[in-house]
mmCIF file of C-alpha atoms in Angstrom:
data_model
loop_
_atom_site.group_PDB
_atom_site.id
_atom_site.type_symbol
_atom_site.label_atom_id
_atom_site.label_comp_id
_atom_site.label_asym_id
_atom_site.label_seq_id
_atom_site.Cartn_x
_atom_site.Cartn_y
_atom_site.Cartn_z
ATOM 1 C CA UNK V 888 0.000 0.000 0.000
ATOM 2 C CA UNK V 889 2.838 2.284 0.758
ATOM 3 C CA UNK V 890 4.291 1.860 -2.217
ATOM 4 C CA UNK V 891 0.966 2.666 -4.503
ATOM 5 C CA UNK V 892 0.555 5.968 -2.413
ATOM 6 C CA UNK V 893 3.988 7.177 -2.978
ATOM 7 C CA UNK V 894 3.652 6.485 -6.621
ATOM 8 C CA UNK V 895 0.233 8.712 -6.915
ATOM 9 C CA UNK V 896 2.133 11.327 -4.951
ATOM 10 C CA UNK V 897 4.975 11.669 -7.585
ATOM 11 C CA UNK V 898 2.544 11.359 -10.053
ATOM 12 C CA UNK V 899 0.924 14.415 -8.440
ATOM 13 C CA UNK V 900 4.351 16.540 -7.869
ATOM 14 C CA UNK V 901 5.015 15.856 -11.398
ATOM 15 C CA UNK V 902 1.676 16.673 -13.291
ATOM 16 C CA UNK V 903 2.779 17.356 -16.617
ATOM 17 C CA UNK V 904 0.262 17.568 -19.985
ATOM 18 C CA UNK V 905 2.082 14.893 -22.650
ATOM 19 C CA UNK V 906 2.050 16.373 -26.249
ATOM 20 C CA UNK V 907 -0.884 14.946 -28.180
ATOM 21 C CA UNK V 908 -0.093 11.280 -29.834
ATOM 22 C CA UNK V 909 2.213 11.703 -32.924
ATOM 23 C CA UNK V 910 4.120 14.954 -31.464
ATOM 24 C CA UNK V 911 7.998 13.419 -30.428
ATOM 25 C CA UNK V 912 9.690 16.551 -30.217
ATOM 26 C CA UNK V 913 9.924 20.047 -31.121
ATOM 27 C CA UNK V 914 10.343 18.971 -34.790
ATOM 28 C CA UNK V 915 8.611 16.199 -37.104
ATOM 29 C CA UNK V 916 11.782 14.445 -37.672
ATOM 30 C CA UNK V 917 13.857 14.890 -34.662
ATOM 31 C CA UNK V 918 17.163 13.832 -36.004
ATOM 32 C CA UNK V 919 20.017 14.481 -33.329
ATOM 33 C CA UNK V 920 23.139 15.960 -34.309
ATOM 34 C CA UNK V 921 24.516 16.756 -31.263
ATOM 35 C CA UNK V 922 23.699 13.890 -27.884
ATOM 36 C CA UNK V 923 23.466 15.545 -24.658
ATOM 37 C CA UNK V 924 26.626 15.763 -22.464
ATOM 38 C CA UNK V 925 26.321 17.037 -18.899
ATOM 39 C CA UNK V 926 29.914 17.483 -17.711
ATOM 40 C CA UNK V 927 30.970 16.281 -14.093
ATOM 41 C CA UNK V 928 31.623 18.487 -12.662
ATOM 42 C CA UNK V 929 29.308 21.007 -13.952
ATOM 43 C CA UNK V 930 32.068 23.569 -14.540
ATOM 44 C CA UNK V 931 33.785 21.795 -17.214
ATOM 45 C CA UNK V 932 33.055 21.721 -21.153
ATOM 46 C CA UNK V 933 30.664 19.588 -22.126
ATOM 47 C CA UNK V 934 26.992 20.008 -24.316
ATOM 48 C CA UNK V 935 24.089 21.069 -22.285
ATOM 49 C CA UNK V 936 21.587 19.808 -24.180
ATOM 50 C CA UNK V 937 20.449 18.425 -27.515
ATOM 51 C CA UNK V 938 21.328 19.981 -31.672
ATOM 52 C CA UNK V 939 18.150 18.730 -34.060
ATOM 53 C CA UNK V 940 19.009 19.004 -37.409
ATOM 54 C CA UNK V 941 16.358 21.351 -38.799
ATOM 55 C CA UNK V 942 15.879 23.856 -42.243
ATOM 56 C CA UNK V 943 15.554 27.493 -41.946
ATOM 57 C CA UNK V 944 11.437 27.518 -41.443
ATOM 58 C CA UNK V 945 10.919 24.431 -39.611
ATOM 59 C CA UNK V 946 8.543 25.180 -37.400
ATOM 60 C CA UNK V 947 9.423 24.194 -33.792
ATOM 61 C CA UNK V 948 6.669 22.849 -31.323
ATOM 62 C CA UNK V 949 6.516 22.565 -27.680
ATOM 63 C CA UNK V 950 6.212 18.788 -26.538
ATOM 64 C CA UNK V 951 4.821 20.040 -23.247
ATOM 65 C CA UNK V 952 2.473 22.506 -21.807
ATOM 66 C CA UNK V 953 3.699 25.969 -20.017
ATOM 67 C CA UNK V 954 4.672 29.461 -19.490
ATOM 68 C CA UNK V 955 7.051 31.228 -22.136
ATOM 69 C CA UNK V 956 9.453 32.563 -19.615
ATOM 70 C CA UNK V 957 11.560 34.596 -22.872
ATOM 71 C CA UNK V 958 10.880 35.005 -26.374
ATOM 72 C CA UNK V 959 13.075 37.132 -27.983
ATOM 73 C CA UNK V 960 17.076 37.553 -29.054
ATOM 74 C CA UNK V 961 19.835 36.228 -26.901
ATOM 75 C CA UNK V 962 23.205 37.459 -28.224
ATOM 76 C CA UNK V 963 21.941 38.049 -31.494
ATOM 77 C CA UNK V 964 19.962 34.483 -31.637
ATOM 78 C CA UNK V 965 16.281 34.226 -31.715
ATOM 79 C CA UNK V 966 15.281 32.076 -27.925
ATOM 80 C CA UNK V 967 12.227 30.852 -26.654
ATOM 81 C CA UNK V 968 12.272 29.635 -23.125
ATOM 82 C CA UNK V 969 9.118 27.194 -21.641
ATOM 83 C CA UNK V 970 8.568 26.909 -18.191
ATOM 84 C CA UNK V 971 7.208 23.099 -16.953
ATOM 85 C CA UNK V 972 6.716 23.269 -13.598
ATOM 86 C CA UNK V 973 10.693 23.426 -12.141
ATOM 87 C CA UNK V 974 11.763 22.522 -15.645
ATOM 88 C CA UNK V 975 12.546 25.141 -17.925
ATOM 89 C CA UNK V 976 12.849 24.152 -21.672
ATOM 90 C CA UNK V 977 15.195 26.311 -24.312
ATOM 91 C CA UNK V 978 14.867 26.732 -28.226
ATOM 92 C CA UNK V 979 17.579 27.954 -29.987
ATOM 93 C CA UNK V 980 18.063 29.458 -33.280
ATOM 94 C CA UNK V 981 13.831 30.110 -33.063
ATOM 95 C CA UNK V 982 12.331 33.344 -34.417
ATOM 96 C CA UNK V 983 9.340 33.267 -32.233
ATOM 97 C CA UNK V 984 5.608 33.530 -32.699
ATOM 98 C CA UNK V 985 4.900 33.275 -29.237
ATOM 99 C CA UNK V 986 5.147 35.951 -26.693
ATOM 100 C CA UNK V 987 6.176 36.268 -22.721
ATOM 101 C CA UNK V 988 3.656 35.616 -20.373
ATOM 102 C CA UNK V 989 1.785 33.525 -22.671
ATOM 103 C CA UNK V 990 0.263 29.862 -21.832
ATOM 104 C CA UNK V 991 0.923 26.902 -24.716
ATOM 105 C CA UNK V 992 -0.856 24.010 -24.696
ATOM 106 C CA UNK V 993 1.421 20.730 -25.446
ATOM 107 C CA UNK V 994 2.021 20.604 -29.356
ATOM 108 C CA UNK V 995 1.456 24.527 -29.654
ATOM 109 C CA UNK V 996 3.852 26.189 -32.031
ATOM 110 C CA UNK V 997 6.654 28.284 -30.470
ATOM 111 C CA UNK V 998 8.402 29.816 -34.355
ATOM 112 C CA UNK V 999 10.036 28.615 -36.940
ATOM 113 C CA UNK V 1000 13.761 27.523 -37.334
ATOM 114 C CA UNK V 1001 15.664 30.736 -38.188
ATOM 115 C CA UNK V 1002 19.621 31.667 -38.598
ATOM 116 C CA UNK V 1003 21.370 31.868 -35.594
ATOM 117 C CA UNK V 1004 22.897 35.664 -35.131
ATOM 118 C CA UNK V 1005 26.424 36.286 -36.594
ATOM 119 C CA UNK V 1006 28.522 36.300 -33.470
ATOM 120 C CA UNK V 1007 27.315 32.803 -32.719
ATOM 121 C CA UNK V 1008 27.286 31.232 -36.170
ATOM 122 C CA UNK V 1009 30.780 29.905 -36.136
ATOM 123 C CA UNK V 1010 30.371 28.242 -32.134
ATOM 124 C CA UNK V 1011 27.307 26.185 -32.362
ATOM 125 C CA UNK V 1012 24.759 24.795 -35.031
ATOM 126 C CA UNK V 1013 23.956 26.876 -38.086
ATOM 127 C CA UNK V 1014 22.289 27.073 -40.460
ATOM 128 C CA UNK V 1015 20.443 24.061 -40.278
ATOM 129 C CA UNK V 1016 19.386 23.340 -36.217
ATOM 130 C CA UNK V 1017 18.220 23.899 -32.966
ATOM 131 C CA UNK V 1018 19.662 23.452 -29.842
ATOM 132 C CA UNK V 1019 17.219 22.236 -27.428
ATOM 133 C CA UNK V 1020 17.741 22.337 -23.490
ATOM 134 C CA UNK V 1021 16.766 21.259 -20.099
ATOM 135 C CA UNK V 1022 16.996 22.812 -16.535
ATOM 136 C CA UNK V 1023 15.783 21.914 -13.200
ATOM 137 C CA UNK V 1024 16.932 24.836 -10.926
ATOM 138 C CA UNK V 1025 20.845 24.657 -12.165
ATOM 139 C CA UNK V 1026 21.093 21.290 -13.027
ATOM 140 C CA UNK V 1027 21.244 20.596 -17.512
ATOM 141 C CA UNK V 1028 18.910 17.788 -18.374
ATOM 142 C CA UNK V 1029 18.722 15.844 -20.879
ATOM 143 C CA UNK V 1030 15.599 17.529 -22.867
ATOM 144 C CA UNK V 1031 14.138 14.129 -24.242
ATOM 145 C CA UNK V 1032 12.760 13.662 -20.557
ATOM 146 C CA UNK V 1033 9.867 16.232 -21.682
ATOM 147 C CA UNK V 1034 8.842 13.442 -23.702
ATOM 148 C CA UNK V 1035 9.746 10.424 -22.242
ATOM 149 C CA UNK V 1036 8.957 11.158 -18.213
ATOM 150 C CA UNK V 1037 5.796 9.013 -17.292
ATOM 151 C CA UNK V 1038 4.531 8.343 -20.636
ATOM 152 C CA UNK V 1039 4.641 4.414 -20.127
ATOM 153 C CA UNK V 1040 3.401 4.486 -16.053
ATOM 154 C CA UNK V 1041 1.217 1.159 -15.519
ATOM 155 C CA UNK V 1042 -0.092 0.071 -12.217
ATOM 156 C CA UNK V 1043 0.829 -3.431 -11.877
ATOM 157 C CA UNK V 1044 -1.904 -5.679 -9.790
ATOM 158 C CA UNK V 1045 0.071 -7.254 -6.663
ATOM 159 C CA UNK V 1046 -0.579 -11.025 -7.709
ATOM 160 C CA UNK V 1047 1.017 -9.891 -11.014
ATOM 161 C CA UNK V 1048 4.118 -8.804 -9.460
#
């Protein structure tokens, strides 16, 4: 019994709305360039998140619901931050459509894939991708958790066990 309740309380902590059926990812193809590559410890080099290979236009989707926390130019590249809960989900390389303070629903359409600016063109993915992050207070995740966390949770009978 203990172990059922604890379950439905993490289940509770970590309400999330899953992107309708069919949406993996902020793209329709999803094809990783770059893995994610937290560094230990977190001072060192290493890739904080996840390079999609994309063409200028894609348009980029949120896989979960939330808050745009920023949508607008970060050193010269187009940015659109999510907040999930504690999680907060980055697009790079994204000329928005959406705007701060605004609600999306899972699946909703954050921009299209645009250039990244000029200063950052030679030190990360352009022309063709997105970077796409993860962070839970300081901590990098690995961003495919926004689409893999709890989407396979079964309660298993006891005489099945």
């Amino acid at each position: 019994m203990f172990n059922l309740a604890g379950i439905l309380c993490l289940c509770l902590l970590w309400h999330q709305t899953p992107a309708p059926s069919g949406t993996p990812g902020p793209l329709d193809h999803n094809r990783v360039i770059a893995e994610f590559a937290a560094p230990e410890p977190d001072w060192l080099p290493g890739h904080r998140g996840l390079d999609l290979a994309a063409d200028l236009g894609d348009t980029v989707i949120t896989p979960r619901a939330g808050w745009v926390v920023h949508a607008g130019a970060v050193a010269g590249t187009g940015v659109v931050v999510i907040r999930h809960g504690r999680l907060r989900a980055t697009y790079q390389s994204v000329a928005p459509s959406v705007r701060t303070g605004q609600y999306v629903g899972a699946g909703s359409v954050l921009g299209e894939v645009s250039r990244a600016g000029e200063r950052n063109s030679s030190a990360h993915c352009t022309p063709g991708c997105i970077h796409w992050g993860l962070k839970d207070g300081e901590q990098y995740l690995d961003p495919r958790i926004l689409i893999d966390a709890l989407s396979d949770v079964a309660l298993v009978p006891q005489e099945h066990r």
